[in-house]
Coordinates of N, CA and C in Angstrom, one line a residue:
V1 N 127.7 145.3 92.4 CA 127.7 146.0 91.1 C 128.5 147.3 91.3
K2 N 129.4 147.6 90.3 CA 130.3 148.7 90.5 C 129.5 150.0 90.6
S3 N 128.4 150.2 89.9 CA 127.6 151.4 89.9 C 126.7 151.6 91.0
A4 N 126.6 150.6 91.9 CA 125.7 150.7 93.1 C 126.0 151.8 94.0
K5 N 125.0 152.5 94.4 CA 125.2 153.7 95.3 C 124.9 153.3 96.7
W6 N 124.6 152.1 97.0 CA 124.2 151.7 98.3 C 125.1 150.6 98.9
N7 N 125.0 150.5 100.2 CA 125.8 149.5 101.0 C 124.9 148.6 101.7
P8 N 125.0 147.3 101.5 CA 124.0 146.3 102.1 C 124.0 146.3 103.7
T9 N 125.2 146.7 104.3 CA 125.3 146.7 105.7 C 124.9 148.0 106.4
T10 N 124.7 149.0 105.6 CA 124.4 150.4 106.3 C 123.1 151.0 105.7
D11 N 122.8 150.7 104.5 CA 121.6 151.3 103.9 C 120.3 150.4 104.1
F12 N 120.5 149.2 104.6 CA 119.4 148.3 104.9 C 119.5 147.7 106.2
R13 N 118.4 147.2 106.8 CA 118.5 146.5 108.0 C 117.6 145.3 107.9
G14 N 118.0 144.2 108.5 CA 117.3 143.0 108.4 C 116.0 142.9 109.1
V15 N 115.1 142.2 108.5 CA 113.8 141.8 109.1 C 113.8 140.4 109.5
A16 N 114.2 139.5 108.6 CA 114.3 138.1 108.9 C 115.1 137.4 107.8
G17 N 115.9 136.4 108.3 CA 116.5 135.5 107.4 C 115.6 134.3 107.2
I18 N 115.6 133.8 106.0 CA 114.7 132.7 105.7 C 115.4 131.4 105.7
G19 N 116.4 131.3 104.8 CA 117.1 130.0 104.7 C 118.2 130.1 103.6
I20 N 118.7 129.0 103.3 CA 119.8 128.9 102.3 C 119.6 127.8 101.3
V21 N 119.9 128.0 100.1 CA 119.8 127.0 99.0 C 121.3 126.5 98.8
P22 N 121.6 125.2 99.1 CA 123.0 124.8 98.9 C 123.3 124.6 97.3
N23 N 124.5 124.7 97.0 CA 125.0 124.2 95.7 C 125.6 122.9 95.9
V24 N 125.7 122.2 94.8 CA 126.4 120.9 94.8 C 127.5 120.9 93.8
I25 N 128.7 120.5 94.2 CA 129.8 120.4 93.3 C 129.6 119.1 92.4
V26 N 129.3 119.4 91.1 CA 129.0 118.2 90.2 C 130.0 118.2 89.1
V27 N 130.3 117.0 88.6 CA 131.2 116.9 87.4 C 130.5 116.1 86.3
N28 N 131.0 116.3 85.1 CA 130.5 115.4 84.0 C 131.1 114.0 84.3
P29 N 130.3 113.0 84.1 CA 130.7 111.6 84.4 C 132.1 111.2 83.6
K30 N 132.4 111.9 82.6 CA 133.7 111.5 81.9 C 134.9 111.9 82.7
V31 N 134.7 112.8 83.7 CA 135.9 113.2 84.5 C 136.1 112.0 85.4
P32 N 137.4 111.4 85.4 CA 137.7 110.2 86.1 C 138.0 110.4 87.6
V33 N 137.0 110.9 88.3 CA 137.1 111.1 89.8 C 135.9 110.5 90.5
G34 N 136.1 110.0 91.7 CA 135.0 109.5 92.4 C 134.7 110.3 93.7
S35 N 135.4 111.3 93.9 CA 135.2 112.2 95.1 C 135.8 113.6 94.9
L36 N 135.4 114.5 95.8 CA 136.0 115.8 95.7 C 137.5 115.8 96.0
K37 N 137.9 115.0 96.9 CA 139.3 114.9 97.1 C 140.1 114.5 95.9
E38 N 139.6 113.6 95.1 CA 140.2 113.1 93.9 C 140.2 114.2 92.8
L39 N 139.1 115.0 92.8 CA 139.0 116.1 91.9 C 140.1 117.2 92.2
L40 N 140.3 117.5 93.4 CA 141.3 118.5 93.8 C 142.7 118.0 93.6
E41 N 142.9 116.7 93.7 CA 144.2 116.1 93.4 C 144.5 116.2 91.9
R42 N 143.5 115.9 91.1 CA 143.6 115.9 89.7 C 143.9 117.4 89.2
A43 N 143.3 118.3 89.9 CA 143.4 119.7 89.5 C 144.9 120.2 89.7
R44 N 145.7 119.5 90.4 CA 147.1 119.9 90.6 C 147.9 119.5 89.4
T45 N 147.5 118.6 88.6 CA 148.3 118.2 87.5 C 147.5 118.3 86.1
T46 N 146.2 118.5 86.2 CA 145.4 118.6 85.0 C 144.5 119.8 85.0
N47 N 144.3 120.4 83.9 CA 143.4 121.5 83.8 C 141.9 121.1 84.1
I48 N 141.3 121.7 85.1 CA 139.9 121.4 85.4 C 139.1 122.7 85.1
S49 N 138.1 122.7 84.2 CA 137.3 123.9 83.9 C 136.0 123.8 84.7
Y50 N 135.5 124.9 85.1 CA 134.2 124.9 85.7 C 133.4 126.1 85.1
G51 N 132.1 125.8 85.0 CA 131.2 126.8 84.4 C 130.4 127.5 85.4
T52 N 130.0 128.7 85.2 CA 129.1 129.5 86.1 C 128.1 130.3 85.3
A53 N 127.2 130.9 86.0 CA 126.2 131.7 85.3 C 126.7 133.1 85.0
G54 N 128.0 133.3 85.4 CA 128.6 134.6 85.1 C 129.5 135.1 86.2
N55 N 130.3 136.1 85.9 CA 131.2 136.6 86.9 C 130.5 137.1 88.2
G56 N 131.0 136.7 89.3 CA 130.5 137.2 90.6 C 129.2 136.5 91.0
T57 N 128.8 135.5 90.3 CA 127.6 134.8 90.7 C 127.9 133.8 91.8
S58 N 126.9 133.3 92.5 CA 127.1 132.4 93.6 C 128.0 131.2 93.3
N59 N 127.7 130.6 92.0 CA 128.5 129.4 91.7 C 130.0 129.8 91.3
H60 N 130.2 131.0 90.8 CA 131.5 131.5 90.6 C 132.3 131.6 91.9
L61 N 131.7 132.3 92.9 CA 132.3 132.5 94.2 C 132.5 131.2 94.9
A62 N 131.6 130.2 94.7 CA 131.8 128.9 95.3 C 133.0 128.2 94.8
G63 N 133.2 128.3 93.5 CA 134.4 127.7 92.8 C 135.7 128.4 93.2
E64 N 135.7 129.7 93.3 CA 136.8 130.5 93.7 C 137.2 130.2 95.1
L65 N 136.3 130.1 96.0 CA 136.6 129.8 97.4 C 137.2 128.4 97.6
L66 N 136.6 127.5 96.8 CA 137.2 126.1 96.8 C 138.6 126.1 96.4
A67 N 138.9 126.8 95.3 CA 140.3 126.8 94.7 C 141.2 127.5 95.7
Q68 N 140.8 128.6 96.3 CA 141.6 129.3 97.3 C 141.9 128.5 98.5
M69 N 140.9 127.9 99.1 CA 141.1 127.1 100.3 C 141.9 125.8 100.1
A70 N 141.7 125.2 98.9 CA 142.4 123.9 98.6 C 143.8 124.2 98.0
G71 N 144.1 125.4 97.6 CA 145.4 125.7 97.0 C 145.6 125.2 95.6
V72 N 144.5 125.2 94.8 CA 144.5 124.7 93.4 C 144.0 125.8 92.5
K73 N 144.2 125.5 91.2 CA 143.6 126.5 90.2 C 142.7 125.8 89.3
F74 N 141.5 126.4 89.1 CA 140.5 126.0 88.1 C 140.5 127.0 87.0
T75 N 140.0 126.5 85.8 CA 139.8 127.5 84.7 C 138.3 127.8 84.7
H76 N 138.0 129.1 85.0 CA 136.7 129.6 85.1 C 136.1 129.9 83.7
V77 N 134.9 129.4 83.4 CA 134.3 129.6 82.1 C 132.9 130.3 82.4
P78 N 132.8 131.6 82.4 CA 131.5 132.3 82.6 C 130.6 132.2 81.4
Y79 N 129.3 132.0 81.7 CA 128.3 132.0 80.7 C 127.3 133.1 81.0
K80 N 126.4 133.3 80.0 CA 125.4 134.4 80.2 C 124.3 134.0 81.1
G81 N 124.3 132.8 81.5 CA 123.2 132.3 82.4 C 123.4 130.8 82.8
Q82 N 122.7 130.3 83.8 CA 122.9 129.0 84.2 C 122.5 127.9 83.1
P83 N 121.4 128.1 82.4 CA 121.1 127.1 81.4 C 122.2 126.8 80.4
E84 N 122.9 127.8 79.9 CA 124.0 127.6 78.9 C 125.1 126.9 79.6
A85 N 125.4 127.2 80.8 CA 126.5 126.5 81.5 C 126.2 125.0 81.7
V86 N 125.0 124.8 82.1 CA 124.6 123.4 82.4 C 124.6 122.6 81.1
N87 N 124.2 123.2 80.0 CA 124.2 122.5 78.7 C 125.6 122.1 78.3
D88 N 126.5 122.9 78.5 CA 127.9 122.6 78.2 C 128.5 121.6 79.2
L89 N 128.1 121.6 80.4 CA 128.5 120.6 81.4 C 128.0 119.2 81.0
L90 N 126.7 119.2 80.6 CA 126.1 117.9 80.2 C 126.8 117.4 79.0
G91 N 127.2 118.3 78.1 CA 127.8 117.9 76.8 C 129.3 117.6 77.0
G92 N 129.8 117.8 78.2 CA 131.3 117.5 78.4 C 132.2 118.6 77.9
N93 N 131.7 119.8 77.6 CA 132.6 120.8 77.2 C 133.3 121.5 78.4
I94 N 132.8 121.4 79.6 CA 133.4 121.8 80.8 C 133.3 120.6 81.8
D95 N 134.2 120.7 82.8 CA 134.3 119.5 83.7 C 133.4 119.6 84.9
M96 N 133.2 120.8 85.5 CA 132.6 120.8 86.8 C 131.8 122.1 86.9
M97 N 130.9 122.1 87.9 CA 130.1 123.3 88.2 C 129.5 123.2 89.6
P98 N 129.5 124.2 90.3 CA 128.7 124.2 91.6 C 127.2 124.6 91.1
L99 N 126.3 123.6 91.3 CA 125.0 123.7 90.8 C 123.9 123.6 91.9
T100 N 122.8 124.4 91.8 CA 121.8 124.4 92.8 C 121.3 122.9 93.1
T101 N 121.0 122.7 94.4 CA 120.6 121.3 94.8 C 119.5 120.7 93.9
A102 N 118.4 121.5 93.8 CA 117.2 121.0 93.0 C 117.6 120.5 91.6
L103 N 118.4 121.3 90.9 CA 118.8 121.0 89.6 C 119.8 119.9 89.5
A104 N 120.7 119.9 90.4 CA 121.7 118.9 90.5 C 121.1 117.5 90.8
K105 N 120.2 117.4 91.7 CA 119.6 116.2 92.1 C 119.0 115.4 90.9
G106 N 118.2 116.2 90.0 CA 117.6 115.6 88.9 C 118.6 115.0 87.9
H107 N 119.7 115.7 87.6 CA 120.7 115.2 86.7 C 121.5 114.1 87.3
M108 N 121.7 114.1 88.7 CA 122.4 113.0 89.3 C 121.6 111.7 89.3
A109 N 120.3 111.9 89.4 CA 119.4 110.7 89.4 C 119.4 110.0 88.1
T110 N 119.6 110.7 87.0 CA 119.6 110.1 85.7 C 121.1 109.7 85.3
G111 N 122.0 110.0 86.1 CA 123.4 109.6 85.8 C 124.1 110.5 84.8
K112 N 123.4 111.7 84.5 CA 124.1 112.6 83.6 C 125.2 113.4 84.2
L113 N 125.1 113.6 85.6 CA 126.1 114.3 86.3 C 126.5 113.5 87.6
K114 N 127.6 113.7 88.1 CA 128.1 113.0 89.3 C 128.3 114.1 90.4
G115 N 127.5 113.9 91.5 CA 127.7 114.8 92.6 C 128.8 114.4 93.5
L116 N 129.6 115.4 94.0 CA 130.8 115.1 94.8 C 130.6 115.7 96.2
A117 N 130.0 116.8 96.3 CA 129.8 117.4 97.7 C 128.9 118.6 97.6
V118 N 128.3 118.9 98.8 CA 127.4 120.1 98.9 C 128.2 121.2 99.5
T119 N 127.9 122.4 99.2 CA 128.7 123.5 99.6 C 128.4 124.2 100.9
T120 N 127.3 123.8 101.5 CA 126.9 124.3 102.8 C 127.6 123.7 104.0
A121 N 127.5 124.3 105.1 CA 128.2 123.7 106.3 C 127.6 122.4 106.8
K122 N 126.3 122.2 106.5 CA 125.6 121.0 106.9 C 125.2 120.3 105.6
R123 N 125.0 119.0 105.7 CA 124.5 118.2 104.5 C 123.1 118.7 104.1
A124 N 122.8 118.5 102.8 CA 121.6 119.0 102.3 C 120.5 118.0 102.6
T125 N 119.3 118.4 103.0 CA 118.2 117.5 103.3 C 117.8 116.7 102.1
A126 N 117.9 117.3 100.9 CA 117.5 116.7 99.7 C 118.5 115.6 99.2
L127 N 119.8 115.7 99.7 CA 120.9 114.7 99.3 C 121.7 114.4 100.6
P128 N 121.0 113.7 101.5 CA 121.7 113.4 102.8 C 122.9 112.6 102.8
D129 N 123.1 111.8 101.7 CA 124.2 110.9 101.6 C 125.4 111.6 101.0
L130 N 125.3 112.8 100.5 CA 126.4 113.5 99.9 C 127.1 114.3 101.0
P131 N 128.4 114.1 101.1 CA 129.2 114.9 102.1 C 129.3 116.4 101.8
T132 N 129.5 117.2 102.8 CA 129.8 118.6 102.6 C 131.3 118.7 102.0
V133 N 131.6 119.9 101.5 CA 132.9 120.1 101.0 C 133.9 120.0 102.2
A134 N 133.5 120.5 103.3 CA 134.4 120.5 104.5 C 134.7 119.0 104.8
E135 N 133.7 118.1 104.8 CA 133.9 116.7 105.0 C 134.8 116.0 103.9
A136 N 134.3 116.2 102.7 CA 134.9 115.5 101.6 C 136.4 115.9 101.3
A137 N 136.7 117.2 101.5 CA 138.1 117.6 101.2 C 138.8 118.1 102.4
N138 N 138.3 117.8 103.6 CA 139.0 118.3 104.8 C 139.3 119.8 104.8
L139 N 138.2 120.5 104.5 CA 138.4 122.0 104.4 C 137.4 122.7 105.4
P140 N 137.7 122.5 106.7 CA 136.8 123.2 107.7 C 136.6 124.7 107.4
G141 N 135.4 125.1 107.5 CA 135.2 126.6 107.3 C 134.7 126.9 105.9
Y142 N 134.7 125.9 105.0 CA 134.2 126.2 103.7 C 132.7 126.1 103.8
E143 N 132.0 127.2 103.3 CA 130.6 127.3 103.4 C 130.1 128.3 102.4
V144 N 129.2 127.8 101.5 CA 128.6 128.7 100.4 C 127.2 128.3 100.2
G145 N 126.4 129.2 100.1 CA 124.9 128.9 99.8 C 124.3 130.2 99.4
T146 N 123.2 130.1 98.6 CA 122.4 131.3 98.2 C 121.4 131.6 99.3
W147 N 121.6 132.6 100.0 CA 120.7 132.9 101.2 C 119.6 133.9 100.8
F148 N 118.5 133.8 101.5 CA 117.3 134.6 101.3 C 116.8 135.2 102.6
G149 N 116.3 136.4 102.5 CA 115.7 137.0 103.6 C 115.0 138.3 103.3
F150 N 114.5 139.0 104.2 CA 113.8 140.3 104.0 C 114.5 141.4 104.7
V151 N 114.6 142.5 104.0 CA 115.3 143.7 104.5 C 114.4 144.9 104.3
V152 N 114.6 146.0 105.0 CA 113.9 147.3 104.9 C 115.0 148.4 104.9
P153 N 114.6 149.6 104.5 CA 115.5 150.7 104.5 C 116.1 150.9 105.9
G154 N 117.4 151.3 106.0 CA 118.2 151.3 107.2 C 117.6 152.2 108.3
K155 N 116.8 153.2 107.9 CA 116.2 154.1 108.9 C 114.8 153.7 109.4
T156 N 114.4 152.5 109.0 CA 113.1 152.0 109.5 C 113.1 151.9 111.0
P157 N 112.1 152.4 111.7 CA 112.0 152.4 113.2 C 112.0 150.9 113.7
D158 N 112.5 150.7 114.9 CA 112.5 149.4 115.5 C 111.2 148.8 115.6
P159 N 110.1 149.5 116.1 CA 108.8 148.9 116.2 C 108.3 148.3 114.9
I160 N 108.5 149.0 113.8 CA 108.0 148.5 112.5 C 108.8 147.2 112.1
V161 N 110.2 147.2 112.3 CA 111.0 146.0 112.1 C 110.5 144.9 112.9
A162 N 110.2 145.1 114.2 CA 109.8 144.0 115.1 C 108.4 143.5 114.6
K163 N 107.5 144.3 114.2 CA 106.2 143.9 113.7 C 106.4 143.0 112.5
L164 N 107.2 143.5 111.5 CA 107.3 142.8 110.3 C 108.0 141.4 110.5
A165 N 109.0 141.4 111.4 CA 109.7 140.1 111.8 C 108.7 139.1 112.3
Q166 N 107.8 139.6 113.2 CA 106.8 138.7 113.8 C 105.8 138.2 112.7
E167 N 105.5 139.0 111.8 CA 104.6 138.5 110.7 C 105.3 137.5 109.8
V168 N 106.6 137.8 109.4 CA 107.3 136.8 108.6 C 107.5 135.5 109.3
A169 N 107.8 135.6 110.6 CA 108.0 134.3 111.4 C 106.7 133.5 111.4
A170 N 105.5 134.1 111.5 CA 104.3 133.4 111.5 C 104.0 132.7 110.1
V171 N 104.4 133.4 109.0 CA 104.2 132.8 107.7 C 105.1 131.6 107.5
L172 N 106.4 131.8 107.9 CA 107.4 130.7 107.8 C 107.0 129.5 108.6
A173 N 106.2 129.7 109.6 CA 105.9 128.6 110.5 C 104.7 127.7 109.9
M174 N 104.1 128.3 108.8 CA 103.0 127.6 108.2 C 103.5 126.3 107.5
P175 N 102.9 125.1 107.7 CA 103.3 123.9 107.1 C 103.4 123.9 105.6
E176 N 102.4 124.6 105.0 CA 102.4 124.6 103.5 C 103.6 125.5 103.0
V177 N 103.9 126.5 103.7 CA 105.0 127.4 103.3 C 106.4 126.6 103.5
K178 N 106.5 126.0 104.6 CA 107.7 125.1 104.9 C 107.9 124.1 103.8
A179 N 106.8 123.4 103.4 CA 106.8 122.4 102.4 C 107.2 122.9 101.0
K180 N 106.7 124.1 100.7 CA 107.0 124.7 99.4 C 108.4 125.0 99.3
L181 N 109.0 125.7 100.3 CA 110.4 126.1 100.3 C 111.3 124.9 100.3
T182 N 111.0 123.9 101.0 CA 111.8 122.7 101.0 C 111.8 122.0 99.7
T183 N 110.7 122.0 99.0 CA 110.6 121.4 97.6 C 111.5 122.2 96.7
M184 N 111.7 123.5 97.0 CA 112.5 124.3 96.1 C 114.0 124.1 96.4
G185 N 114.3 123.2 97.4 CA 115.7 122.9 97.8 C 116.3 123.8 98.8
M186 N 115.4 124.6 99.5 CA 115.9 125.5 100.5 C 116.0 124.8 101.9
E187 N 117.1 125.1 102.6 CA 117.3 124.6 103.9 C 116.8 125.8 104.8
L188 N 115.7 125.6 105.5 CA 115.1 126.6 106.3 C 116.0 126.9 107.5
A189 N 116.3 128.2 107.7 CA 117.1 128.7 108.8 C 116.6 130.0 109.2
P190 N 115.5 130.2 109.9 CA 114.9 131.5 110.3 C 115.9 132.2 111.2
Q191 N 116.0 133.6 110.9 CA 116.9 134.4 111.7 C 116.1 135.6 112.2
T192 N 116.4 136.1 113.4 CA 115.8 137.4 113.9 C 116.4 138.5 113.1
P193 N 115.9 139.7 113.3 CA 116.5 140.9 112.6 C 118.0 141.1 113.0
A194 N 118.3 141.0 114.3 CA 119.7 141.1 114.7 C 120.6 140.0 114.1
E195 N 120.1 138.8 114.1 CA 120.9 137.7 113.6 C 121.1 137.8 112.1
F196 N 120.1 138.3 111.4 CA 120.2 138.4 109.9 C 121.2 139.6 109.6
D197 N 121.2 140.7 110.4 CA 122.1 141.8 110.2 C 123.5 141.3 110.4
R198 N 123.8 140.5 111.4 CA 125.1 140.0 111.6 C 125.6 139.1 110.5
Y199 N 124.6 138.3 110.0 CA 124.9 137.3 109.0 C 125.3 138.1 107.7
V200 N 124.5 139.1 107.3 CA 124.7 139.8 106.1 C 126.1 140.5 106.1
A201 N 126.4 141.1 107.3 CA 127.7 141.8 107.4 C 128.8 140.8 107.3
A202 N 128.7 139.7 107.9 CA 129.8 138.7 107.8 C 129.9 138.2 106.3
E203 N 128.9 138.0 105.6 CA 128.9 137.5 104.3 C 129.5 138.6 103.4
F204 N 129.2 139.8 103.6 CA 129.7 141.0 102.8 C 131.2 141.0 103.0
S205 N 131.7 140.9 104.2 CA 133.1 140.9 104.4 C 133.8 139.7 103.8
K206 N 133.2 138.6 104.0 CA 133.8 137.3 103.5 C 134.0 137.3 102.0
W207 N 133.0 137.7 101.3 CA 133.1 137.6 99.9 C 133.9 138.8 99.2
A208 N 134.0 139.9 100.0 CA 134.8 140.9 99.5 C 136.3 140.5 99.5
K209 N 136.7 139.7 100.5 CA 138.1 139.2 100.5 C 138.3 138.2 99.5
V210 N 137.3 137.3 99.2 CA 137.5 136.3 98.2 C 137.6 136.9 96.8
M211 N 136.7 137.9 96.6 CA 136.8 138.6 95.3 C 138.1 139.3 95.0
K212 N 138.6 139.9 96.1 CA 139.9 140.6 96.0 C 141.0 139.7 95.7
A213 N 141.0 138.5 96.4 CA 142.1 137.5 96.2 C 142.0 136.9 94.8
A214 N 140.8 136.8 94.3 CA 140.6 136.2 93.0 C 140.7 137.2 91.8
G215 N 140.8 138.5 92.2 CA 140.8 139.5 91.2 C 139.5 139.7 90.4
I216 N 138.4 139.4 91.1 CA 137.1 139.5 90.5 C 136.6 141.0 90.6
E217 N 136.3 141.6 89.5 CA 135.8 143.0 89.5 C 134.4 143.0 89.3
P218 N 133.6 143.9 90.1 CA 132.2 144.0 89.9 C 131.9 144.5 88.5
N219 N 130.8 144.1 88.0 CA 130.4 144.6 86.7 C 129.7 146.0 86.8

């Protein structure tokens, strides 16, 4: 956000990473492609539109990174939220959307949407037969997911961070918690405070470059 007065890599420090919710590249069934590779080939000669929940959202960045790495252009159609974008995708008003796994799976099961690939580095537990973008389009290094974790103010003392991390790890180890998060479509990937700090810093740098290359301005 343009008006933000804080920096995620200096004003906060990690307590624990929890996991990642993958997106799925889905298309309306009327789009005559059977794979992500075919979609990218079609994008070289035909306008492919994709919807998102708005500028700078996870699905917007997923689409932009795909376009940049594949060397194609998509027409971005931002909406005021995910429901509006999904409705237009189901209605055939837009062609494609990077959609959260839980929502994509339901529409894929009814045949209303066609799944082409998952955006994370590994296949999604909920859709094990669906290839990753890296596999489907031969784009090693492509990785996008909505990640979750706990942070505290940057000046929080080490002993407090260590204690909080221990408590979070204990909760994440509970079978009922694991089951609930998995049901929500999350791929559990617990991280220590140091691991989460490095991950957040890498993500901040990665997406700053993608946004600059795409000309995406923070709101």
